[in-house]
Tab-separated table of C-alpha atoms in Angstrom:
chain	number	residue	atom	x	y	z
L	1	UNK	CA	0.000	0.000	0.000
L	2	UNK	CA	1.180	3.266	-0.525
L	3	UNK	CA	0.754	6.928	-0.296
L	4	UNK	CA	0.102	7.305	-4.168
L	5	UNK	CA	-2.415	4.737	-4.288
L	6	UNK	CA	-4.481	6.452	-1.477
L	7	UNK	CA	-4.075	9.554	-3.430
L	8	UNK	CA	-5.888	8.184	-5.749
L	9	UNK	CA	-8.645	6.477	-3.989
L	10	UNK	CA	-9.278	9.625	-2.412
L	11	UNK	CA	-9.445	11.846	-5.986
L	12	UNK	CA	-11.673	8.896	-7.027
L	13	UNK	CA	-14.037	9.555	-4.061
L	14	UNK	CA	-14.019	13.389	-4.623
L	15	UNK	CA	-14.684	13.597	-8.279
L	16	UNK	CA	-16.892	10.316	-8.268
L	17	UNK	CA	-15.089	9.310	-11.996
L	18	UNK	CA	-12.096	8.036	-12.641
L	19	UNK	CA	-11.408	9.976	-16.019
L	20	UNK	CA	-11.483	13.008	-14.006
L	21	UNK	CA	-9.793	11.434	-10.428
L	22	UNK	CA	-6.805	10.433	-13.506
L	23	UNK	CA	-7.171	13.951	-14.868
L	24	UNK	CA	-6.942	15.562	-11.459
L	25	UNK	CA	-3.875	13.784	-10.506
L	26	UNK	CA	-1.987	13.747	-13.953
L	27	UNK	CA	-1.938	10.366	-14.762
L	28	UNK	CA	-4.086	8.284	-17.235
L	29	UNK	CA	-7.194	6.795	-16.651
L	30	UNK	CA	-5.290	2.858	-17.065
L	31	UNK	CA	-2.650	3.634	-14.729
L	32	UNK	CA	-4.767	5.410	-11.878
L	33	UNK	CA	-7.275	2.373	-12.671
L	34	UNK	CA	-4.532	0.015	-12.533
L	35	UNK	CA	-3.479	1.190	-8.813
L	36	UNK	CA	-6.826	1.382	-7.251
L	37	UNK	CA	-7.382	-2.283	-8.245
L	38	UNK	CA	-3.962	-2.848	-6.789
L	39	UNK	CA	-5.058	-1.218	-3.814
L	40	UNK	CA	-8.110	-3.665	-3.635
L	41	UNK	CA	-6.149	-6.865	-4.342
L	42	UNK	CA	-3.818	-5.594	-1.557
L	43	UNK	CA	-6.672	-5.226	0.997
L	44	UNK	CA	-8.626	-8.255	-0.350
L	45	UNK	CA	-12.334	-5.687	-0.587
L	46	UNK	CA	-14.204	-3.525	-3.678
L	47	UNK	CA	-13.434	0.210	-2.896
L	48	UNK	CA	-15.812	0.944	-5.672
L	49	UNK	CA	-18.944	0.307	-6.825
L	50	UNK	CA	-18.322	0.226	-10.575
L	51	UNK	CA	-21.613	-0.592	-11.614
L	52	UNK	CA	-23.018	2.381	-10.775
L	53	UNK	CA	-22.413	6.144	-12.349
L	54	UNK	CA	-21.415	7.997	-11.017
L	55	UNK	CA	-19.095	6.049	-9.251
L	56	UNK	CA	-19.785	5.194	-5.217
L	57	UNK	CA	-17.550	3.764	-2.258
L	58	UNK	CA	-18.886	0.734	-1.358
L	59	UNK	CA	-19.683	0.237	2.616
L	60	UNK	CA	-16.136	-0.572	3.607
L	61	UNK	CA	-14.630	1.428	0.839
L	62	UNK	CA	-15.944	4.727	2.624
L	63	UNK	CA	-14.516	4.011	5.630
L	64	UNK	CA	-11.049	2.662	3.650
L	65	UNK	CA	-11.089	6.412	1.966
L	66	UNK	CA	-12.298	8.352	5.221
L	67	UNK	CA	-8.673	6.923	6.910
L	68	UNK	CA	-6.922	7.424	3.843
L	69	UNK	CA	-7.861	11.287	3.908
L	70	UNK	CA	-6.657	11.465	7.443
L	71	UNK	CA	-3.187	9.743	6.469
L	72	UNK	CA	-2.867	11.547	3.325
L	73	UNK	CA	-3.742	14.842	5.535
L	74	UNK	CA	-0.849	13.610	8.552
L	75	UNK	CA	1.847	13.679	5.578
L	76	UNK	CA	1.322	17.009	4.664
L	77	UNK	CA	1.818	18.111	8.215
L	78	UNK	CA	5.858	17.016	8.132
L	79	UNK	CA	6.478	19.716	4.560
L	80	UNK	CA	4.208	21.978	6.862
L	81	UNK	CA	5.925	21.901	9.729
L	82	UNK	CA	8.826	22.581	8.016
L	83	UNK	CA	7.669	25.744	5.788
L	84	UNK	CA	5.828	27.604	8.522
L	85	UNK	CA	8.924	27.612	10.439
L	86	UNK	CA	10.439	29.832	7.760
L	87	UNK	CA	10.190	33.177	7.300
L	88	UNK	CA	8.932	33.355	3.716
L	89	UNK	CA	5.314	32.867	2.630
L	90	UNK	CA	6.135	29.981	-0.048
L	91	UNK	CA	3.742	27.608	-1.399
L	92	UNK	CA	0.860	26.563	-2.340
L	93	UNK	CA	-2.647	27.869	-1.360
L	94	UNK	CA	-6.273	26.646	-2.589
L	95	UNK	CA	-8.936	29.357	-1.318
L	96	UNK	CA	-13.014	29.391	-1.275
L	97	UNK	CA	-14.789	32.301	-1.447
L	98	UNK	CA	-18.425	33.272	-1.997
L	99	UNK	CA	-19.906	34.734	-4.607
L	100	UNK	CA	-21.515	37.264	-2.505
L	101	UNK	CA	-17.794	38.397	-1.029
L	102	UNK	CA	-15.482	37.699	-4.183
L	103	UNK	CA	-15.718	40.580	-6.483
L	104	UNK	CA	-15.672	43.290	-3.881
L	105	UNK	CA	-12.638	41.718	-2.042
L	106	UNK	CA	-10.442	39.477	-3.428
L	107	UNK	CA	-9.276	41.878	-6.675
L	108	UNK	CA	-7.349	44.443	-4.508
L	109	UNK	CA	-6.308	41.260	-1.688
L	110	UNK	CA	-5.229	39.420	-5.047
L	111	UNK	CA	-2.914	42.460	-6.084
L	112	UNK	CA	-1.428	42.750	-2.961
L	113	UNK	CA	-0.184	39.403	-2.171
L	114	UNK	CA	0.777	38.780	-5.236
L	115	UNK	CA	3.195	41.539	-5.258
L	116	UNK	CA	4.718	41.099	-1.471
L	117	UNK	CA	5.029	37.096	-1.782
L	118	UNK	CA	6.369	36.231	-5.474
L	119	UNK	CA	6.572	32.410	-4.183
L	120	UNK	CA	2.916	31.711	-3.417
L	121	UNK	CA	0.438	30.361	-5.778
L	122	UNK	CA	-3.282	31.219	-5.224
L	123	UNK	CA	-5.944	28.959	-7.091
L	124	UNK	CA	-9.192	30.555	-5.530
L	125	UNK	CA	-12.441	28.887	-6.810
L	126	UNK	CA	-15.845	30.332	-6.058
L	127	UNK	CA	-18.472	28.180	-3.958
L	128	UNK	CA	-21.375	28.069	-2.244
L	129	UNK	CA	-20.992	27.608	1.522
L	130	UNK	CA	-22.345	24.421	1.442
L	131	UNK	CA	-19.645	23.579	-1.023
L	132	UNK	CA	-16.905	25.278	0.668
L	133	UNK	CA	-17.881	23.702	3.829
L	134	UNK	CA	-17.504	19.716	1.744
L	135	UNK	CA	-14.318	20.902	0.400
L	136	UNK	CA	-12.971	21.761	3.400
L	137	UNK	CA	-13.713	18.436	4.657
L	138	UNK	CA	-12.530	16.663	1.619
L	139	UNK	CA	-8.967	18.583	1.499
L	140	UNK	CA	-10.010	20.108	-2.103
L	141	UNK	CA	-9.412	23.581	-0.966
L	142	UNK	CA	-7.104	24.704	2.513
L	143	UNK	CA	-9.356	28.139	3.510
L	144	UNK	CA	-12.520	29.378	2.732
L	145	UNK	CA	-13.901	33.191	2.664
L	146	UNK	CA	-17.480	32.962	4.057
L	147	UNK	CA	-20.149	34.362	6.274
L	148	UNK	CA	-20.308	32.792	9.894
L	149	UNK	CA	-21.120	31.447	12.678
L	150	UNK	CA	-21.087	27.730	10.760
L	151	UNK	CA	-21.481	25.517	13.873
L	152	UNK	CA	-19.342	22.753	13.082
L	153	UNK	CA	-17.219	21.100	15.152
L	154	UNK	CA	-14.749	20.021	11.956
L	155	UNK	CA	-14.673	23.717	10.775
L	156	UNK	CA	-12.225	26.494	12.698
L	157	UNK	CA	-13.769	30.187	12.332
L	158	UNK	CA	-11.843	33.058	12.296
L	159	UNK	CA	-14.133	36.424	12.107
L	160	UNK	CA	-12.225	39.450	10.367
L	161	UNK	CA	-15.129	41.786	9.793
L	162	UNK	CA	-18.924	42.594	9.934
L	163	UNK	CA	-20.331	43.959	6.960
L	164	UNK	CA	-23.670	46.564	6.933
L	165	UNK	CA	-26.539	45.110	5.004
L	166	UNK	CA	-27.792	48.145	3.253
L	167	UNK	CA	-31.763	48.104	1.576
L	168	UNK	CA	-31.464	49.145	-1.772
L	169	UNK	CA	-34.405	51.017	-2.835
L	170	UNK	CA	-36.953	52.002	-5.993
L	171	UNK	CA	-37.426	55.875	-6.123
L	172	UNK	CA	-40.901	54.803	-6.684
L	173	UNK	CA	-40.860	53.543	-3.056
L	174	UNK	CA	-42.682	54.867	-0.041
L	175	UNK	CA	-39.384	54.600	1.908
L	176	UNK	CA	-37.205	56.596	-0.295
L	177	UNK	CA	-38.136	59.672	1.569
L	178	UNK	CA	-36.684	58.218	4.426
L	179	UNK	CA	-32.906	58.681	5.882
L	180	UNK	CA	-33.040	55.137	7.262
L	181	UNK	CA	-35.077	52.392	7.840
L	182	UNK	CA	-35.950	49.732	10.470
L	183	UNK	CA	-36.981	45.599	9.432
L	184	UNK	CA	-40.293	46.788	9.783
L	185	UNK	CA	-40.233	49.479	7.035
L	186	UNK	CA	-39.623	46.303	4.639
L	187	UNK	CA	-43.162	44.862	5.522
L	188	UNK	CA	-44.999	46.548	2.422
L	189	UNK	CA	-42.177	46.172	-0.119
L	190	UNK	CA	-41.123	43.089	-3.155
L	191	UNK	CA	-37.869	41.895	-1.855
L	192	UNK	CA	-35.648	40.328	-4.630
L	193	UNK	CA	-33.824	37.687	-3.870
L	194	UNK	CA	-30.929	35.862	-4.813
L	195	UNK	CA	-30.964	31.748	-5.500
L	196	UNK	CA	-31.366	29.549	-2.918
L	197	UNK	CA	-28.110	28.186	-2.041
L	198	UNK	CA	-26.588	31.419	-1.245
L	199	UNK	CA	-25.889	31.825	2.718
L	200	UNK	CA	-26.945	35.735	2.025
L	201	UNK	CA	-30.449	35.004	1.065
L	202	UNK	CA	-30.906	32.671	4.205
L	203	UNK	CA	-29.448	36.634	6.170
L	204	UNK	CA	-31.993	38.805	3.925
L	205	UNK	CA	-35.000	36.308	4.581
L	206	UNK	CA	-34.009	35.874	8.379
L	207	UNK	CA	-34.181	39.682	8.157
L	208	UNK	CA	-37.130	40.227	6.358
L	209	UNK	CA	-39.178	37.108	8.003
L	210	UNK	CA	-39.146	39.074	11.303
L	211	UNK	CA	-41.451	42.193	9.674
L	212	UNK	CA	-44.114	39.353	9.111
L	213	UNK	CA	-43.453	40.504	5.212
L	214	UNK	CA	-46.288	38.665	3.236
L	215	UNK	CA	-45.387	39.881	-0.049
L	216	UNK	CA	-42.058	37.596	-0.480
L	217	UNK	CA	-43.625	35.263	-2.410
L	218	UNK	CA	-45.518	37.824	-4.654
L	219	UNK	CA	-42.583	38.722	-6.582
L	220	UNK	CA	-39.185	37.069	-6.266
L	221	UNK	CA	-36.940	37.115	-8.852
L	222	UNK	CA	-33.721	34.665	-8.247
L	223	UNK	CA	-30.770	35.498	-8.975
L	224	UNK	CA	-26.947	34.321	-7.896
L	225	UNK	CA	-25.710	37.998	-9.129
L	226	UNK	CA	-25.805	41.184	-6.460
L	227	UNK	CA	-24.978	43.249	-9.520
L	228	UNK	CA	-28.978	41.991	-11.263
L	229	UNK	CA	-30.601	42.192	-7.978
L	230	UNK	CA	-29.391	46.229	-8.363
L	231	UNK	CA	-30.469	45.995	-11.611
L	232	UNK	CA	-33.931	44.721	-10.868
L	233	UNK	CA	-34.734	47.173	-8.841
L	234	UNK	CA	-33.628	50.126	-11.044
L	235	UNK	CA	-35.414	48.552	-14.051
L	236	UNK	CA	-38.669	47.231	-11.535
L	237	UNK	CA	-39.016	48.828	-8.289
L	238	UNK	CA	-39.204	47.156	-5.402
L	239	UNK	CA	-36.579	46.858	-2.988
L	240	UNK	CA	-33.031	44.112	-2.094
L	241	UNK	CA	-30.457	44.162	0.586
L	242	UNK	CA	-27.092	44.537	-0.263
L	243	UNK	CA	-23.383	44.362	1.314
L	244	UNK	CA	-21.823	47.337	2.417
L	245	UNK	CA	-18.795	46.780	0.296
L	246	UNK	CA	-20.763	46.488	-2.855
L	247	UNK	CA	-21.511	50.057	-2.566
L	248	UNK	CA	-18.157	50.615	-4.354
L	249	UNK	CA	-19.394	50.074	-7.692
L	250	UNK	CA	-22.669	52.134	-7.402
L	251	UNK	CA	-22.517	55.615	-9.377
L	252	UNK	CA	-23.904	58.961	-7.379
L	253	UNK	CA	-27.751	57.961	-8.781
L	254	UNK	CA	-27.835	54.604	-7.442
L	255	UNK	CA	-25.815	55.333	-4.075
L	256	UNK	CA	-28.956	57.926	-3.447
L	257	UNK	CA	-31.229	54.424	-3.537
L	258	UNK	CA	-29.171	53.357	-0.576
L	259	UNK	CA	-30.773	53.212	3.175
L	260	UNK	CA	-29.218	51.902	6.053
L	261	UNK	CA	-30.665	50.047	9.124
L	262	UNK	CA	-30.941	52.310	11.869
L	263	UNK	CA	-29.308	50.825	15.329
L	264	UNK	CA	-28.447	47.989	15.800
L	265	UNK	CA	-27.405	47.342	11.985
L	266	UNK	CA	-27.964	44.233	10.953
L	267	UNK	CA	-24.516	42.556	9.583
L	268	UNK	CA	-22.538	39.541	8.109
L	269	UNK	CA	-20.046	38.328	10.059
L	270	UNK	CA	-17.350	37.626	7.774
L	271	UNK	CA	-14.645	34.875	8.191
L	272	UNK	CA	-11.722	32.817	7.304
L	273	UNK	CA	-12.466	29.050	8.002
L	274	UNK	CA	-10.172	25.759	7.662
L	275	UNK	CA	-10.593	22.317	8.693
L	276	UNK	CA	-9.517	22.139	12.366
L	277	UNK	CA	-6.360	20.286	11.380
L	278	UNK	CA	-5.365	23.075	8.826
L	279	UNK	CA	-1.317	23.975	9.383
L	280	UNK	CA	-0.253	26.472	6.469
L	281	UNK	CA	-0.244	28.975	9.450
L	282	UNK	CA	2.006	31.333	7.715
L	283	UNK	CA	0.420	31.329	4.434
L	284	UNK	CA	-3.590	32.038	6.264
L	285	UNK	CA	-1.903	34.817	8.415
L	286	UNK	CA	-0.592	37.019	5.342
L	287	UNK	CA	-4.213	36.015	3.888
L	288	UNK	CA	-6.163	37.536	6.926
L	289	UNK	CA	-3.520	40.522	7.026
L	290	UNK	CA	-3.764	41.696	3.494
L	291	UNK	CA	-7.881	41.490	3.777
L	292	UNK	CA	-7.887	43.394	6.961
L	293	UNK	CA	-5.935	46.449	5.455
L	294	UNK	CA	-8.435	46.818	2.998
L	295	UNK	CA	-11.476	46.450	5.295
L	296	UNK	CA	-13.127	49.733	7.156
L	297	UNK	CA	-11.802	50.242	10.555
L	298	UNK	CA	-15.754	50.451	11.154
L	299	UNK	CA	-16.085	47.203	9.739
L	300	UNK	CA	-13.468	45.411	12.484
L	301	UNK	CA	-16.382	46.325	15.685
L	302	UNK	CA	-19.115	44.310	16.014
L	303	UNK	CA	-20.797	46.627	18.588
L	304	UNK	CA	-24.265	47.862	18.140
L	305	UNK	CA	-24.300	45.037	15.366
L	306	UNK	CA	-26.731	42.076	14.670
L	307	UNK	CA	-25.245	39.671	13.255
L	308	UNK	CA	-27.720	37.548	11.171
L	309	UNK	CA	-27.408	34.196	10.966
L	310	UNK	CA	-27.284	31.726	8.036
């Protein structure tokens, strides 16, 4: 048995083919092939249910892979150990972010890092929660850029900021006139929404649920864009909540459409998670350092703040 052939038991597991498990890990499809069914000679028991597509684990095959993820994750620790003892941020580091976060954060972090660490390699994918939360687990990504609290036991949280959720809202509208709003003020208005899957429509409808709002199901339009939610309402009326940092990109006519919450604002507490046995220390730290000196100072307090849930 060795570490290879885990490797590839465990790319088999996460991509559920073997085409793309052999793809992944830059070998053919006959050779990875060839070493799984070493693997299960070896261990005398079917990994893999073949006969089904996509592929499964079989009973004992899960719990085969589950170890193998573990061991897999233990020899990465020694090369860790090792790199975050020096003083250079080298390496290699695999980030999830949400839609919701990504385009108003990660171009400027992106510049920055680039610049002040030459050695490291970013390959940043965009996710759900949900998703980031499996690949976490999994070992597909190291980090993930999310809203929190997660409540899970496997997942480490580390909060960096707490972002405003701001109404955005019709000219057309009643509260227009006003210089900021309450939950209640939302009661009479058509919220749109963005798809379900996204942790920031679970925050607007936990939000908007507590004005006893009967018209959400009226007229929803879903979306996994910010930028058409904006859009919609320009083009449509109604009303949306957006983040604070997506005010950025709104010209002088639309930032007029903005209202905040009035005290205490409700917010996003934003976060960088790993898997509790994470150990790129050094590489997460200049991460969380580079996003910080971009973010508000306002942003950093969480007092007088509600921070919705997900």
């Amino acid at each position: 048995m060795t570490l290879v052939q885990l490797e590839y038991i465990v790319a088999v597991d996460t991509y559920r083919s073997f085409v793309s498990a052999a793809d992944k890990c830059f070998v053919t499809q006959p050779t990875l092939s060839m070493q799984v069914q070493k693997l299960e000679e070896f261990l005398n028991v079917k990994i893999f249910d073949r006969s089904k597509q996509p592929i499964v684990p079989t009973e004992i095959g899960a719990q085969i892979i589950a170890q193998a993820r573990i061991v897999l994750q233990e020899n990465k620790k020694i090369k860790e150990i090792i790199s975050s003892q020096q003083q250079d941020v080298i390496g290699e580091l695999k980030i999830g972010i949400i839609p919701t976060i990504a385009p108003y954060l990660l171009p400027k972090v992106i510049a920055s890092m680039l610049e002040k660490y030459p050695d490291l390699k970013l390959l940043i994918w965009e996710y759900t929660t949900e998703d980031i939360i499996h690949h976490l687990k999994t070992g597909v990504i190291d980090c993930g850029i999310l809203a929190t609290p997660l409540l899970d036991a496997n997942i480490s949280e580390t909060p960096m900021y707490y972002e405003n959720f701001v109404s955005y809202i019709s000219k057309n509208s009643k509260l227009f006139k006003k210089k900021a709003i309450d939950a209640d003020d939302l009661e009479d208005e058509n919220i749109w929404l963005l798809n379900e899957g996204h942790c920031m429509r679970s925050q607007v409808l936990n939000i908007c649920r507590s004005t006893k709002n009967n018209r959400l199901q009226s007229l929803t339009y879903n979306t996994g864009s910010v930028e058409t939610l904006i859009r919609m309402v320009d083009v449509n009326d109604g009303a949306t909540l957006l983040p604070e940092l997506a005010l950025a990109d709104l010209n002088a006519k639309q930032l007029n459409k903005v209202r905040y919450f009035k005290s205490p604002e409700p917010v996003r507490e934003i976060s960088l998670v790993t898997h509790k046995n994470f150990i790129k220390k050094r590489m997460l730290n200049a991460l969380k350092e580079e996003i910080l000196a971009i973010i508000p100072k306002t942003m950093k307090n969480r007092k007088k703040k509600d921070v919705i849930g997900i």
